[in-house]
Coordinates of C-alpha atoms in Angstrom, one line a residue:
M1 CA -15.7 27.7 16.2
T2 CA -16.4 24.5 17.9
A3 CA -14.3 21.6 16.4
L4 CA -16.1 18.3 16.1
L5 CA -14.0 15.1 15.9
L6 CA -15.2 11.7 14.8
L7 CA -15.2 8.8 17.2
A8 CA -13.5 6.6 14.7
G9 CA -13.9 3.3 16.6
A10 CA -17.6 3.8 17.1
A11 CA -20.2 1.6 15.4
S12 CA -22.0 4.6 14.0
C13 CA -20.8 7.8 12.5
N14 CA -21.2 10.1 15.6
F15 CA -19.1 13.1 16.5
L16 CA -17.5 14.3 19.7
D17 CA -17.8 17.9 20.7
I18 CA -14.5 18.7 22.2
D19 CA -15.5 22.1 23.5
T20 CA -18.7 20.9 25.1
P21 CA -18.1 17.3 25.9
G22 CA -20.8 14.9 24.7
I23 CA -21.8 13.0 21.6
V24 CA -23.5 14.7 18.7
N25 CA -25.5 12.4 16.5
K26 CA -24.6 12.5 12.8
D27 CA -28.1 13.3 11.8
K28 CA -28.0 16.4 13.9
M29 CA -24.4 17.2 12.9
F30 CA -25.2 17.2 9.2
E31 CA -28.6 18.9 9.3
N32 CA -27.3 22.1 7.8
E33 CA -24.3 23.6 6.0
Q34 CA -22.6 24.8 9.2
G35 CA -22.5 21.2 10.5
F36 CA -20.4 20.2 7.5
V37 CA -18.1 23.2 7.9
D38 CA -17.6 22.3 11.6
A39 CA -17.0 18.7 10.8
M40 CA -14.3 19.7 8.3
D41 CA -12.7 22.0 10.9
G42 CA -12.6 19.0 13.2
V43 CA -10.7 17.1 10.5
Y44 CA -8.1 19.9 10.2
A45 CA -7.8 20.1 13.9
S46 CA -7.3 16.4 14.3
M47 CA -4.4 16.5 11.8
T48 CA -2.5 18.7 14.3
R49 CA -2.4 16.0 17.0
P50 CA 1.1 15.2 18.2
E51 CA 1.1 11.7 16.8
L52 CA 0.4 13.2 13.3
Y53 CA 1.5 16.5 11.8
G54 CA 1.6 18.4 15.1
E55 CA 4.9 16.6 15.9
Q56 CA 5.7 13.1 14.7
L57 CA 5.1 13.6 11.0
S58 CA 6.7 17.1 10.8
F59 CA 9.6 17.8 13.1
G60 CA 9.5 14.6 15.3
F61 CA 9.8 10.9 14.5
I62 CA 9.9 11.3 10.7
D63 CA 13.0 13.7 10.9
E64 CA 14.6 11.7 13.6
I65 CA 14.7 8.5 11.4
A66 CA 16.2 10.7 8.7
Q67 CA 19.3 11.0 10.9
L68 CA 19.1 14.8 11.3
Y69 CA 19.8 14.8 15.1
Y70 CA 21.6 13.1 17.9
N71 CA 21.4 13.1 21.7
D72 CA 24.2 12.0 24.0
Y73 CA 22.8 13.5 27.3
E74 CA 22.0 10.1 28.7
S75 CA 24.6 7.4 29.0
Y76 CA 22.0 4.6 28.4
E77 CA 19.5 3.9 25.6
T78 CA 16.4 6.0 25.5
L79 CA 13.3 6.0 23.2
L80 CA 15.0 8.8 21.3
T81 CA 18.3 6.9 20.7
R82 CA 16.4 3.8 19.8
T83 CA 14.5 5.8 17.2
Y84 CA 17.7 7.3 15.8
D85 CA 19.0 3.7 15.5
L86 CA 15.9 2.7 13.5
K87 CA 14.9 0.0 16.0
Y88 CA 11.4 -0.1 14.6
L89 CA 10.5 -3.4 16.4
D90 CA 11.5 -2.1 19.8
E91 CA 8.3 -2.0 21.9
D92 CA 8.4 1.8 22.6
V93 CA 9.4 2.8 19.1
R94 CA 6.8 0.4 17.7
H95 CA 4.2 2.2 19.9
Q96 CA 5.1 5.5 18.2
I97 CA 4.7 3.9 14.7
D98 CA 1.4 2.3 15.7
D99 CA 0.1 5.6 17.0
I100 CA 0.9 7.2 13.6
W101 CA -1.0 4.4 11.7
N102 CA -4.0 4.6 14.0
G103 CA -4.1 8.3 14.1
M104 CA -4.0 8.6 10.3
Y105 CA -6.8 6.1 9.8
N106 CA -8.9 7.7 12.5
V107 CA -8.8 11.0 10.5
I108 CA -9.6 9.1 7.3
S109 CA -12.6 7.7 9.1
S110 CA -13.7 11.2 9.9
V111 CA -13.3 12.3 6.3
N112 CA -15.2 9.3 5.0
C113 CA -18.1 10.0 7.4
I114 CA -18.3 13.5 6.0
L115 CA -18.1 12.2 2.4
D116 CA -20.8 9.5 3.0
N117 CA -23.1 12.2 4.3
V118 CA -22.3 14.7 1.5
E119 CA -24.0 12.2 -0.8
Q120 CA -27.2 12.4 1.2
H121 CA -27.7 16.2 1.1
D122 CA -27.7 19.0 -1.5
F123 CA -26.5 22.1 0.3
P124 CA -24.7 24.6 -2.0
I125 CA -21.5 24.3 0.0
L126 CA -21.1 20.5 -0.4
P127 CA -19.2 20.3 -3.6
R128 CA -16.5 22.4 -1.9
I129 CA -16.6 20.3 1.2
K130 CA -16.4 17.2 -0.9
G131 CA -13.3 18.5 -2.7
E132 CA -11.5 19.3 0.6
A133 CA -12.4 15.9 2.0
L134 CA -11.3 13.9 -1.0
A135 CA -8.0 15.7 -1.2
I136 CA -7.3 15.2 2.5
R137 CA -8.2 11.5 2.2
A138 CA -5.7 11.2 -0.6
F139 CA -3.0 13.2 1.2
L140 CA -3.2 11.0 4.3
H141 CA -3.2 7.7 2.3
F142 CA -0.2 8.9 0.3
D143 CA 1.9 9.5 3.5
L144 CA 0.8 6.1 4.8
L145 CA 1.9 4.6 1.5
R146 CA 5.3 6.3 1.6
L147 CA 5.8 5.1 5.2
F148 CA 4.5 1.6 5.2
A149 CA 5.1 0.3 1.7
P150 CA 7.8 0.1 -1.0
N151 CA 8.4 2.7 -3.7
Y152 CA 6.3 2.8 -6.8
D153 CA 8.7 0.6 -8.8
R154 CA 7.4 -2.3 -6.8
G155 CA 3.8 -1.5 -7.7
D156 CA 2.5 -5.1 -7.5
E157 CA 3.5 -5.6 -3.9
K158 CA 0.9 -5.3 -1.1
A159 CA 0.8 -1.9 0.6
I160 CA -1.9 -0.4 2.8
P161 CA -5.7 -0.4 2.9
Y162 CA -7.3 2.4 0.9
V163 CA -10.5 3.2 2.9
T164 CA -13.3 4.9 1.0
H165 CA -16.3 4.6 3.4
F166 CA -16.9 4.9 7.1
S167 CA -17.2 1.3 8.4
I168 CA -15.9 -0.9 11.2
D169 CA -15.4 -3.7 8.7
L170 CA -11.8 -4.7 7.8
V171 CA -10.5 -3.3 4.6
K172 CA -7.9 -5.5 2.9
R173 CA -4.6 -4.1 1.7
S174 CA -4.3 -3.0 -1.9
T175 CA -1.1 -3.1 -3.9
V176 CA 1.2 -0.1 -4.2
K177 CA -0.1 0.8 -7.7
E178 CA -3.7 0.3 -6.7
V179 CA -3.3 2.7 -3.8
Y180 CA -1.5 5.2 -6.0
D181 CA -4.3 5.1 -8.6
L182 CA -6.9 5.7 -5.9
I183 CA -4.9 8.7 -4.6
V184 CA -4.7 10.2 -8.1
K185 CA -8.4 9.6 -8.7
D186 CA -9.4 11.4 -5.5
L187 CA -7.0 14.3 -6.1
E188 CA -8.1 14.8 -9.7
E189 CA -11.7 14.9 -8.7
A190 CA -10.9 17.2 -5.7
Y191 CA -9.0 19.6 -8.0
I192 CA -12.0 20.0 -10.3
L193 CA -14.4 20.4 -7.4
L194 CA -12.2 23.0 -5.6
Q195 CA -11.5 24.9 -8.8
E196 CA -15.2 25.2 -9.6
N197 CA -16.5 26.0 -6.1
R198 CA -15.7 28.9 -3.9
P199 CA -14.3 28.5 -0.4
A200 CA -16.8 28.7 2.5
K201 CA -17.2 32.4 3.5
E202 CA -15.9 31.6 6.9
H203 CA -12.5 30.7 5.4
K204 CA -10.8 34.1 5.6
Q205 CA -7.2 32.6 5.6
T206 CA -7.4 30.4 2.5
E207 CA -4.0 28.9 3.0
L208 CA -5.3 27.1 6.1
Y209 CA -7.8 25.2 4.0
L210 CA -7.2 22.9 1.2
S211 CA -7.6 24.8 -2.1
E212 CA -7.4 23.8 -5.7
Y213 CA -3.7 24.9 -5.6
A214 CA -3.0 22.6 -2.7
A215 CA -4.7 19.7 -4.4
A216 CA -2.6 20.3 -7.4
G217 CA 0.5 20.5 -5.3
I218 CA -0.3 17.2 -3.6
L219 CA -1.0 15.6 -7.0
A220 CA 2.3 16.9 -8.3
R221 CA 4.1 15.4 -5.3
A222 CA 2.4 12.0 -5.8
A223 CA 3.0 12.0 -9.5
N224 CA 6.7 12.9 -9.0
W225 CA 7.0 10.0 -6.5
A226 CA 5.6 7.6 -9.1
G227 CA 7.8 8.9 -11.9
D228 CA 4.9 10.4 -13.9
H229 CA 6.9 13.4 -15.0
Q230 CA 4.2 14.8 -17.4
K231 CA 1.5 14.8 -14.7
A232 CA 4.0 16.2 -12.1
V233 CA 4.9 19.1 -14.3
A234 CA 1.3 19.9 -15.3
Y235 CA 0.1 20.0 -11.7
A236 CA 3.1 21.7 -10.2
R237 CA 2.5 24.5 -12.6
K238 CA -1.2 24.6 -11.6
A239 CA -0.1 24.8 -7.9
L240 CA 2.0 27.9 -8.7
E241 CA -1.0 29.7 -10.3
G242 CA -2.2 30.6 -6.8
N243 CA -1.4 33.9 -4.9
C244 CA 2.0 32.7 -3.8
W245 CA 5.6 34.0 -4.3
F246 CA 9.0 33.8 -2.7
S247 CA 9.8 36.0 0.2
R248 CA 12.8 38.4 -0.2
E249 CA 16.1 36.9 0.8
E250 CA 16.4 38.6 4.1
Q251 CA 12.9 37.7 5.1
V252 CA 13.9 34.0 5.2
K253 CA 15.3 34.7 8.7
T254 CA 11.7 35.1 10.0
L255 CA 9.9 33.0 7.3
F256 CA 8.8 30.2 9.7
M257 CA 9.2 30.5 13.5
G258 CA 6.2 28.1 13.8
Y259 CA 4.0 30.2 11.5
T260 CA 2.7 29.7 8.0
A261 CA 5.6 30.6 5.6
R262 CA 3.9 33.8 4.5
K263 CA 3.1 33.8 0.7
E264 CA 5.3 30.7 0.2
C265 CA 2.7 28.6 1.9
V266 CA 0.2 26.9 -0.4
W267 CA -1.4 24.9 2.4
G268 CA -0.9 24.7 6.2
I269 CA -3.0 23.8 9.2
H270 CA -3.6 26.0 12.2
A271 CA -1.6 24.7 15.2
P272 CA -1.7 27.2 18.0
F273 CA -0.2 24.8 20.6
M274 CA 2.5 23.1 18.6
Y275 CA 5.1 25.5 20.1
L276 CA 4.9 23.5 23.3
K277 CA 6.1 20.3 21.5
V278 CA 8.6 22.3 19.5
R279 CA 10.1 23.8 22.6
A280 CA 10.3 20.5 24.4
R281 CA 11.7 18.6 21.5
M282 CA 13.9 21.1 19.7
Y283 CA 14.5 24.3 21.7
P284 CA 14.3 23.7 25.5
S285 CA 15.9 25.9 28.1
R286 CA 18.4 23.2 29.0
R287 CA 19.9 20.0 27.5
T288 CA 17.7 17.0 28.2
G289 CA 17.4 13.3 27.2
S290 CA 14.6 14.1 24.8
L291 CA 16.2 17.0 22.9
N292 CA 16.9 16.6 19.2
M293 CA 20.4 18.2 18.9
V294 CA 21.4 19.1 15.4
R295 CA 24.2 16.9 14.1
D296 CA 27.4 18.7 13.2
N297 CA 27.1 17.5 9.6
Y298 CA 24.6 20.3 9.0
K299 CA 27.5 22.6 8.3
E300 CA 28.7 20.3 5.5
I301 CA 25.1 20.1 4.1
F302 CA 24.9 23.9 4.0
R303 CA 28.5 24.2 2.6
V304 CA 29.3 27.0 5.0
N305 CA 32.9 27.1 3.7
T306 CA 31.6 28.6 0.5
F307 CA 29.7 31.5 2.1
T308 CA 30.7 35.0 1.2
P309 CA 29.0 38.4 1.6
I310 CA 27.1 37.8 -1.6
N311 CA 26.7 34.1 -1.3
N312 CA 25.1 33.3 2.0
D313 CA 22.3 30.8 2.7
Y314 CA 19.8 32.6 4.8
R315 CA 18.3 29.2 5.8
Y316 CA 21.4 28.4 7.7
Q317 CA 21.0 31.6 9.8
A318 CA 17.3 31.1 10.2
Y319 CA 17.0 27.4 11.1
F320 CA 19.8 26.9 13.7
K321 CA 20.9 28.5 16.9
R322 CA 24.1 27.7 18.9
T323 CA 23.7 27.6 22.6
N324 CA 26.0 26.5 25.5
W325 CA 24.7 24.5 28.4
D326 CA 27.2 22.1 29.8
K327 CA 28.7 21.9 26.3
P328 CA 28.1 23.8 23.0
V329 CA 24.9 22.5 21.3
T330 CA 23.1 23.4 18.1
C331 CA 19.3 23.6 18.2
C332 CA 16.8 23.7 15.4
A333 CA 15.0 27.0 16.0
K334 CA 13.2 27.1 12.7
L335 CA 9.8 26.4 14.2
Y336 CA 10.0 28.4 17.4
D337 CA 9.1 31.9 18.3
K338 CA 10.1 32.9 21.8
Y339 CA 7.8 35.9 21.8
Y340 CA 4.8 33.8 21.0
D341 CA 5.8 31.3 23.8
E342 CA 6.2 34.0 26.4
E343 CA 3.4 36.4 25.4
Q344 CA 0.9 33.8 24.2
H345 CA 0.2 36.0 21.3
P346 CA 1.5 35.5 17.7
A347 CA 3.5 38.1 15.9
E348 CA 1.4 40.6 14.0
G349 CA -0.1 39.1 10.8
R350 CA 1.3 35.7 11.5
T351 CA -0.6 32.4 12.1
P352 CA 0.8 29.5 14.2
A353 CA 0.7 26.6 11.8
I354 CA 2.2 23.6 10.2
N355 CA 3.3 24.1 6.6
L356 CA 2.2 21.1 4.5
V357 CA 2.7 22.3 0.9
R358 CA 5.0 25.2 -0.1
I359 CA 6.0 26.6 -3.5
S360 CA 9.7 25.6 -3.2
E361 CA 8.7 22.0 -3.5
M362 CA 6.9 22.7 -6.8
Y363 CA 10.1 24.2 -8.3
Y364 CA 12.1 21.1 -7.1
I365 CA 9.4 18.9 -8.8
L366 CA 9.6 20.9 -12.0
A367 CA 13.4 20.7 -12.0
E368 CA 13.4 16.9 -11.4
S369 CA 10.7 16.2 -13.9
L370 CA 12.2 18.2 -16.7
Y371 CA 15.9 17.4 -16.2
D372 CA 16.0 14.5 -18.7
T373 CA 14.5 16.5 -21.5
D374 CA 15.7 20.0 -20.8
P375 CA 18.6 20.3 -18.2
Q376 CA 18.8 24.1 -18.7
V377 CA 15.1 24.6 -17.8
A378 CA 15.6 22.3 -14.9
L379 CA 18.5 24.4 -13.7
D380 CA 16.4 27.5 -14.1
Y381 CA 13.7 26.1 -11.8
L382 CA 16.2 24.9 -9.2
N383 CA 17.8 28.3 -9.2
K384 CA 14.5 29.9 -8.4
V385 CA 14.8 28.5 -5.0
V386 CA 18.6 28.8 -4.6
T387 CA 18.6 32.5 -5.4
A388 CA 15.6 33.2 -3.2
R389 CA 17.6 31.8 -0.3
G390 CA 20.5 34.2 -0.7
L391 CA 22.8 32.0 -2.8
L392 CA 24.3 32.7 -6.2
P393 CA 22.7 30.7 -9.0
M394 CA 24.2 27.3 -9.8
E395 CA 26.2 26.8 -13.0
M396 CA 25.3 24.0 -15.4
S397 CA 28.6 22.3 -14.5
R398 CA 27.1 21.6 -11.0
I399 CA 24.3 19.4 -12.5
D400 CA 25.8 18.2 -15.9
T401 CA 25.3 14.5 -15.1
P402 CA 22.2 12.8 -13.6
E403 CA 24.2 11.8 -10.5
K404 CA 25.4 15.3 -9.9
F405 CA 21.8 16.7 -10.4
R406 CA 20.4 14.2 -8.0
D407 CA 23.0 15.1 -5.4
E408 CA 22.3 18.8 -5.7
L409 CA 18.5 18.3 -5.6
V410 CA 18.7 16.1 -2.5
N411 CA 21.0 18.6 -0.8
E412 CA 18.6 21.4 -1.6
I413 CA 15.6 19.5 -0.3
T414 CA 17.5 18.7 2.9
K415 CA 18.4 22.3 3.5
E416 CA 14.9 23.6 2.6
Y417 CA 12.8 21.1 4.5
W418 CA 14.6 20.6 7.8
G419 CA 11.9 20.2 10.4
E420 CA 9.1 19.7 8.0
G421 CA 9.0 15.9 7.6
Q422 CA 9.9 15.7 3.9
I423 CA 13.6 14.6 4.0
F424 CA 13.1 11.0 4.9
F425 CA 10.7 10.6 2.0
T426 CA 13.3 12.0 -0.3
Y427 CA 16.0 9.7 0.9
K428 CA 13.6 6.8 0.5
R429 CA 12.5 7.7 -3.0
F430 CA 16.1 7.7 -4.2
L431 CA 17.0 4.7 -2.0
L432 CA 20.0 6.5 -0.4
D433 CA 22.2 5.0 2.2
M434 CA 22.2 7.0 5.5
D435 CA 25.0 7.8 7.9
G436 CA 23.7 7.3 11.4
V437 CA 24.9 8.7 14.7
N438 CA 27.9 7.3 16.5
G439 CA 29.5 5.9 13.4
K440 CA 26.5 3.8 12.4
F441 CA 25.7 3.3 8.7
Y442 CA 22.3 2.2 7.2
P443 CA 22.4 0.9 3.7
A444 CA 19.2 1.5 1.8
S445 CA 16.9 -1.5 2.5
D446 CA 13.3 -2.4 3.4
K447 CA 14.4 -2.6 7.1
V448 CA 15.4 1.1 6.9
Y449 CA 12.7 2.5 4.7
I450 CA 9.5 0.5 5.3
L451 CA 7.9 0.8 8.7
P452 CA 6.3 -2.3 10.2
L453 CA 2.5 -2.7 10.0
P454 CA 0.7 -2.9 13.3
E455 CA 0.5 -6.4 14.7
N456 CA -3.3 -6.3 14.6
E457 CA -3.3 -5.3 10.9
K458 CA -1.4 -8.5 10.2
S459 CA -3.2 -10.8 12.6
E460 CA -6.6 -9.8 11.3
G461 CA -5.8 -11.1 7.9
A462 CA -5.6 -7.7 6.1
D463 CA -3.2 -9.2 3.6

């Protein structure tokens, strides 16, 4: 199916046909239902670009600043080492950050163009399209909020623009709380629309499109971030009502490999060419200056010294591979399938994709949200993931204080989401200090956890 992407900087809401180069006028684009379906497919495709979830916001930049990797191949500073060192104001690192900002708002512009045109037509499919578009708009703004603004407890501080219509006019920045409220508003409306309206008949793989379960999962994620435990619990449970369940323990070894995580995936986006970036960045044929080599502390995180024949974390076996070039190196192989790379054909029944919402996160959210009122139920939810990964269930003594529970939760999230762009956000939410590479140490601060706004955003008076 032809993917149509918005020219976000254009004065009018026109679309670019990337399969047959040329401009498609919006009036022609939206003259029938198929046009709206194609436009939404273009939105999904644009989210897989390298500056967004196809690299930087999944296994690239966002995991590098979480201090998961190192690279000592070059004897001098590189873009990668400056990224590890959180030199956000360095010209080249800043360029990566600006590309993320611009890429996100370009996709938001595409979504808003669709939403603006939905209001002008009455095709039967449009409530469903509107639900998907609203949820994606909220999803993108939420990640921007978490990257470029303080946590929710500083709700009165200026954050980011929340853009709700396609326009070339400057949108002023809203406060953290104002942005959060708009995210929740969009997601709650999207959830109802998606619940009440069937997917388009072309959507055979429903996990590749935003469903009511995905909208609920995103809303649970946002509510948990804001400390709204009641809402987080309610929507995490709704997200788990879909056709999802944990894989058997031994299946964890092949759960990802650059594909949707089987029935554990609530929402992912098709990314058939992501393996090229994964190979170059994480699993190349030789050691290079752009390779993210896994830090040795991953063994401590996974507590390998506790492994026994009946207590063995399958994630440890599935995510990492030891290799030996001019020295022993550990690579993150979680997202790479050599067969797909060589044969250009995915494994049978598998879809190359980026996992954006998975059921394990919902269990973590339930555990965190319920811990204060019912620690035993919280432990039960946490153990749903722990035992699904091959480990023995935790005892209550492991989480019998809030500090111990937080440490176990963060450790679990770090093990589960390596390579998926969620670890930095977890560290930031709890304002954790980070141990950097080469003996560096980063105390939790705005300089560590709030990315700088683009210069043009500040110079144009968006404050």
